[in-house]
mmCIF file of C-alpha atoms in Angstrom:
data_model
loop_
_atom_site.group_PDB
_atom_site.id
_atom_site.type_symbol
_atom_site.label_atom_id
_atom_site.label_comp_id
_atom_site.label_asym_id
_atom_site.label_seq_id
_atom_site.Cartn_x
_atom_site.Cartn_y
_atom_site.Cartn_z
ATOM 1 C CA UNK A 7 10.584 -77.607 2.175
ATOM 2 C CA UNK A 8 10.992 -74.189 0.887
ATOM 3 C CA UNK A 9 8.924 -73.494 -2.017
ATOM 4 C CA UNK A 10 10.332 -70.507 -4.327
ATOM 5 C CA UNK A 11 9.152 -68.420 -6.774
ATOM 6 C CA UNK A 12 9.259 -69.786 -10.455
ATOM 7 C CA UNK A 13 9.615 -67.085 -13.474
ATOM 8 C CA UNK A 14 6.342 -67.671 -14.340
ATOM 9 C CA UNK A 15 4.526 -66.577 -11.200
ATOM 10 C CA UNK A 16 6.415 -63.092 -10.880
ATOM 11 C CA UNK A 17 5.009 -60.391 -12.042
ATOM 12 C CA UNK A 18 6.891 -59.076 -14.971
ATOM 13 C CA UNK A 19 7.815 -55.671 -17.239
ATOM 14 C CA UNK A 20 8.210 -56.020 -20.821
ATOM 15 C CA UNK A 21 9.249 -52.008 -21.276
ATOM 16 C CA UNK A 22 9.457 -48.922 -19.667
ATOM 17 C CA UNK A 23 9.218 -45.711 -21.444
ATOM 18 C CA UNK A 24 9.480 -41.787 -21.562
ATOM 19 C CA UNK A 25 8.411 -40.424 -24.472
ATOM 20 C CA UNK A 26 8.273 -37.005 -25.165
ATOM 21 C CA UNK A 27 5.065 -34.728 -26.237
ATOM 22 C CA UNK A 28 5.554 -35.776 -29.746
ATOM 23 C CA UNK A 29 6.083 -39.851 -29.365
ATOM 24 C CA UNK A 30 10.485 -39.368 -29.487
ATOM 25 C CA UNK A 31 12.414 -41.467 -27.116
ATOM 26 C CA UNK A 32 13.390 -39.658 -24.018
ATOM 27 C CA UNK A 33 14.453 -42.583 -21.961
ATOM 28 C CA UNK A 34 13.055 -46.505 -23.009
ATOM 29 C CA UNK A 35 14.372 -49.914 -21.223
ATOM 30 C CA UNK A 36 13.480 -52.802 -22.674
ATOM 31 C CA UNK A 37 13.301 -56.476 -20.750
ATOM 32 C CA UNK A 38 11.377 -58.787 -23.541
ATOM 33 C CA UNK A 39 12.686 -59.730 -26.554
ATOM 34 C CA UNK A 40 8.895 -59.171 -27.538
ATOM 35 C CA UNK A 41 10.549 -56.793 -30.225
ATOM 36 C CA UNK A 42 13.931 -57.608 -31.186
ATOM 37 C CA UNK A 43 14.771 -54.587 -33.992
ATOM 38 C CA UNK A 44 14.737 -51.066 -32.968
ATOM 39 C CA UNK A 45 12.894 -50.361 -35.501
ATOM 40 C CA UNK A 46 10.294 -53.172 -34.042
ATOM 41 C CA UNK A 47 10.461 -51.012 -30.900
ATOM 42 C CA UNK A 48 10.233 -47.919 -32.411
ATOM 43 C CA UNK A 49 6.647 -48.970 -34.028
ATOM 44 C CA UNK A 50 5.579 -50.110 -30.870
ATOM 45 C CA UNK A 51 6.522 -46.870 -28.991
ATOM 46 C CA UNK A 52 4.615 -45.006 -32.014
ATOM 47 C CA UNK A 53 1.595 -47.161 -31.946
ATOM 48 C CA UNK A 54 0.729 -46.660 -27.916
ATOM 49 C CA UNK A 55 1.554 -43.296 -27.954
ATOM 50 C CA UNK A 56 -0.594 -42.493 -31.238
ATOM 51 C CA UNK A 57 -3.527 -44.709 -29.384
ATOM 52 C CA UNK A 58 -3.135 -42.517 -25.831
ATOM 53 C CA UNK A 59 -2.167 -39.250 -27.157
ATOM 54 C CA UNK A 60 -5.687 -37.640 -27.127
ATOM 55 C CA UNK A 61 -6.266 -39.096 -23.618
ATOM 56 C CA UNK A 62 -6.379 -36.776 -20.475
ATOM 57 C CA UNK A 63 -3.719 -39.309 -18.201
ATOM 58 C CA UNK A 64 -2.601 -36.542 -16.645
ATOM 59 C CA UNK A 65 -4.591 -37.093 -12.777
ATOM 60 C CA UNK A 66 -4.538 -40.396 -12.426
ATOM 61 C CA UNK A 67 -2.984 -43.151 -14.512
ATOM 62 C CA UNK A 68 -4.661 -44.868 -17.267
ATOM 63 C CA UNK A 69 -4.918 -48.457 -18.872
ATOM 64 C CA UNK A 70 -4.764 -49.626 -22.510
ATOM 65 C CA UNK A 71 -4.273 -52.715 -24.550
ATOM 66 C CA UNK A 72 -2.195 -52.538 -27.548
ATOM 67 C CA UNK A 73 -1.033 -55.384 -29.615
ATOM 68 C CA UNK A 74 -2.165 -58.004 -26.402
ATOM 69 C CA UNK A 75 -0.088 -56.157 -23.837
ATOM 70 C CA UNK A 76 -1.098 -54.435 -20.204
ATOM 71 C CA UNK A 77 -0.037 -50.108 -21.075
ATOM 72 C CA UNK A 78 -0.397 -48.308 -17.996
ATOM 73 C CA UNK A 79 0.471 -44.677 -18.320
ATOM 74 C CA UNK A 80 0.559 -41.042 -17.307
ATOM 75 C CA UNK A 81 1.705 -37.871 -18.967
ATOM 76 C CA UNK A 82 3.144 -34.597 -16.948
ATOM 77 C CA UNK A 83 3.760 -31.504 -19.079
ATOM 78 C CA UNK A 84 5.719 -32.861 -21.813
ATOM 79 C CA UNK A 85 6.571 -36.016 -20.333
ATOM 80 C CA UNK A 86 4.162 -39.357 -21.316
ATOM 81 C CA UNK A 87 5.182 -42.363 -18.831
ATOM 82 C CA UNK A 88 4.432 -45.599 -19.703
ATOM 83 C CA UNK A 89 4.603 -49.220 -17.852
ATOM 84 C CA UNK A 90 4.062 -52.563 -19.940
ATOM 85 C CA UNK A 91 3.398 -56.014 -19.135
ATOM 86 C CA UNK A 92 1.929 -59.007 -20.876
ATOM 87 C CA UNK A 93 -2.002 -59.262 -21.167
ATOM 88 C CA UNK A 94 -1.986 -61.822 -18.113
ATOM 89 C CA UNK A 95 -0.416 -59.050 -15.785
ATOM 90 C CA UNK A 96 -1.817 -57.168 -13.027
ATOM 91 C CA UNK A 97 -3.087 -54.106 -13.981
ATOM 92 C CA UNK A 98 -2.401 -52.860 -10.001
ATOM 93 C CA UNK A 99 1.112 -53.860 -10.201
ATOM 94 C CA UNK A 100 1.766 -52.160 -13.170
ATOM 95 C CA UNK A 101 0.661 -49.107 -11.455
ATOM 96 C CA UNK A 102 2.665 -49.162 -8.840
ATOM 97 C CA UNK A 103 5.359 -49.655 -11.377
ATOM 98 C CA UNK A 104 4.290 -46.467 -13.285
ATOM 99 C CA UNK A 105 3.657 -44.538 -9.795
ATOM 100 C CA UNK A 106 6.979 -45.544 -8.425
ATOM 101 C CA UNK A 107 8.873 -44.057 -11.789
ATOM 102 C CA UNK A 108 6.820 -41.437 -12.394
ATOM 103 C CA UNK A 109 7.218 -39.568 -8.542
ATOM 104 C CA UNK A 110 10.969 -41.204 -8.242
ATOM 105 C CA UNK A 111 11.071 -39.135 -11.041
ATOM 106 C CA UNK A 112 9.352 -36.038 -9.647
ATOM 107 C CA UNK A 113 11.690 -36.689 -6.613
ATOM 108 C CA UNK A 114 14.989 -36.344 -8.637
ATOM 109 C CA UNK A 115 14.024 -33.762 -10.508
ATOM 110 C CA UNK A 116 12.541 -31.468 -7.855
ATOM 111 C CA UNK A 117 8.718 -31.050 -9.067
ATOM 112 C CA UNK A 118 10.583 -29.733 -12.373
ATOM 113 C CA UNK A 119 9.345 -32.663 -14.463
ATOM 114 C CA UNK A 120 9.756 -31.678 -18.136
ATOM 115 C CA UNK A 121 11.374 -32.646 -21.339
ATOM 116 C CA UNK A 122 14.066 -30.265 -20.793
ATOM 117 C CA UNK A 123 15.302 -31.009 -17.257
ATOM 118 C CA UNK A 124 14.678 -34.669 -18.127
ATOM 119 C CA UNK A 125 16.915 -34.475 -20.724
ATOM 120 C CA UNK A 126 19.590 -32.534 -18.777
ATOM 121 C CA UNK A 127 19.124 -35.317 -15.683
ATOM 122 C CA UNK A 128 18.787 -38.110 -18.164
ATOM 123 C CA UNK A 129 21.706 -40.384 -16.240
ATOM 124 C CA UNK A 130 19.547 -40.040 -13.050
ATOM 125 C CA UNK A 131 16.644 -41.134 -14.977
ATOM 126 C CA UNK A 132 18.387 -44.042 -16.514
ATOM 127 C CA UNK A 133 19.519 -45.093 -13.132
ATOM 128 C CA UNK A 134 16.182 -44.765 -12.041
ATOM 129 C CA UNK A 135 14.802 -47.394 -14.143
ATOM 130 C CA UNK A 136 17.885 -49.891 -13.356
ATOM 131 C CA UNK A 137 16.356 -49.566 -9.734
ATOM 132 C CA UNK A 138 12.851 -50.052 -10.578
ATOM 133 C CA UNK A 139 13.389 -53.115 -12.905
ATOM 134 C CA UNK A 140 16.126 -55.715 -13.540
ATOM 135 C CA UNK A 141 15.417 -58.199 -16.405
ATOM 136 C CA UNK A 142 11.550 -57.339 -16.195
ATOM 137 C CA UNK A 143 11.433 -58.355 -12.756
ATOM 138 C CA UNK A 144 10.251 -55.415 -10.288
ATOM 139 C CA UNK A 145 13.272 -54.766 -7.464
ATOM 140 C CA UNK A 146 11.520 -51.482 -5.971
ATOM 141 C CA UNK A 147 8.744 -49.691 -6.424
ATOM 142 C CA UNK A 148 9.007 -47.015 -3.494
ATOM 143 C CA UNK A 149 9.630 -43.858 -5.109
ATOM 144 C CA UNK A 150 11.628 -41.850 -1.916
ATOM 145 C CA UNK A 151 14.076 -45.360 -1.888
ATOM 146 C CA UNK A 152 14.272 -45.529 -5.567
ATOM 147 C CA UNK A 153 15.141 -41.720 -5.544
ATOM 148 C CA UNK A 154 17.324 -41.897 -2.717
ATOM 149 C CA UNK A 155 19.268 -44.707 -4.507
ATOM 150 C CA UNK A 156 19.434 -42.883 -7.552
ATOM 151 C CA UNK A 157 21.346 -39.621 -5.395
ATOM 152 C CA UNK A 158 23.485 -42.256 -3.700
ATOM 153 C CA UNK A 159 25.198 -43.111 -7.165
ATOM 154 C CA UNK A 160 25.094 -39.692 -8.100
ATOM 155 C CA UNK A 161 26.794 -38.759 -5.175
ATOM 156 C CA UNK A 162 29.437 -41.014 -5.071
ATOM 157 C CA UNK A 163 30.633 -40.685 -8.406
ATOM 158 C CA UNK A 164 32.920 -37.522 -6.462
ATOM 159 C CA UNK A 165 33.452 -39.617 -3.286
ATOM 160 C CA UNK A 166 36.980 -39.872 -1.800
ATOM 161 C CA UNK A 167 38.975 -43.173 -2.883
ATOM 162 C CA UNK A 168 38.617 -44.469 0.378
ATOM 163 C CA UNK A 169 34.994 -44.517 0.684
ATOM 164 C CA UNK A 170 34.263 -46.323 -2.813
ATOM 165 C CA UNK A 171 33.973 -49.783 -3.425
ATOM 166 C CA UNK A 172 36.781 -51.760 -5.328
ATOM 167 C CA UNK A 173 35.080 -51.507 -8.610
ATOM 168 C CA UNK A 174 34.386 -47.632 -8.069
ATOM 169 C CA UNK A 175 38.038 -47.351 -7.324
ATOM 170 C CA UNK A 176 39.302 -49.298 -10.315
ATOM 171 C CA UNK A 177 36.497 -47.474 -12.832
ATOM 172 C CA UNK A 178 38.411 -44.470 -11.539
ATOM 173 C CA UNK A 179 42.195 -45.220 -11.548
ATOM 174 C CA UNK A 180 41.088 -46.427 -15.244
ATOM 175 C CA UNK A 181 39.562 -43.303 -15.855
ATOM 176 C CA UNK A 182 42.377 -41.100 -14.909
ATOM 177 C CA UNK A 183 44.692 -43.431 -16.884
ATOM 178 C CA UNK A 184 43.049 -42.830 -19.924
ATOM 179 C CA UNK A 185 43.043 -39.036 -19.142
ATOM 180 C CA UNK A 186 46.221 -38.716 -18.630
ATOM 181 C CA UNK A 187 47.160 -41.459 -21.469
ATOM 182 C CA UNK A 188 45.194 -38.812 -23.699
ATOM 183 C CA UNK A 189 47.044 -35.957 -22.714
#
């Protein structure tokens, strides 16, 4: 008999966030209901990145505990990345989490990894994250498929009709309806 996987045994993300040099929102997905207000998740986001601010996490990624939660994190220029998970997590796996965003990243934005191209790539970043984590459980944490699956959308969204999928082509025939509704 097959024995699968329960909830509990998988490792799991509570958040994953990119903050800016001064603590704003950049980019932030959520997969616990660990803070159900915004403004519950915008005192968390305040409260690691006032604790790791003054640290040098810009080598190597570095570990913290804030408010019984796993923070694993790195900062590039402007740019603070951060991975949580619950206290019981593996400090490894959130790692490779945080490694797997942070060169995806790198990847997608050509080595340019600030808060201005960040902000002007910001779908590719989003997308990014929806291939990293689904729920709070980890899909992929290979940076060069993560990337390349992020460039795939990207790509396609100009594709020819005949080489998207059905719900590509309906998103589009919508689209142009709407356009040309508006006109």
């Amino acid at each position: 008999m097959a024995t699968f996987l329960s909830h509990e045994t998988c490792p799991t993300i509570k958040n994953i966030l990119l903050l800016d040099s001064e603590g704003k929102r950049v980019a932030v997905k959520y997969y616990s209901d660990e803070w159900p207000t915004n403004s519950a998740k915008l005192a968390f986001e305040k409260s690691i990145f006032s604790k790791t601010q003054k640290t040098n996490a810009r080598t190597e990624a570095e570990i913290t505990m804030v408010e019984n939660n796993i923070i694993v994190y790195k900062f590039i220029q402007d740019l603070h990345f951060f991975v949580t998970g619950g206290d019981e997590e593996n400090e490894l796996i959130l790692a490779t989490v945080l490694q797997g965003f942070f060169d995806a990243v790198t990847l997608l934005l050509r080595n340019n990894v600030d808060q201005r191209e960040a902000l002007e790539n910001l779908d590719m970043i989003l997308l990014c994250l929806d291939e990293i984590v689904d729920g709070g459980i980890i899909l992929e944490t290979d940076s060069s498929i993560i990337a390349g699956k992020v460039a795939t959308h990207s790509i396609d969204d100009g594709a020819p009709l005949s080489e998207q999928t059905i719900s590509q082509a309906l998103a589009t025939a919508r689209e142009h309806l709407t356009r040309s509704l508006l006109k």
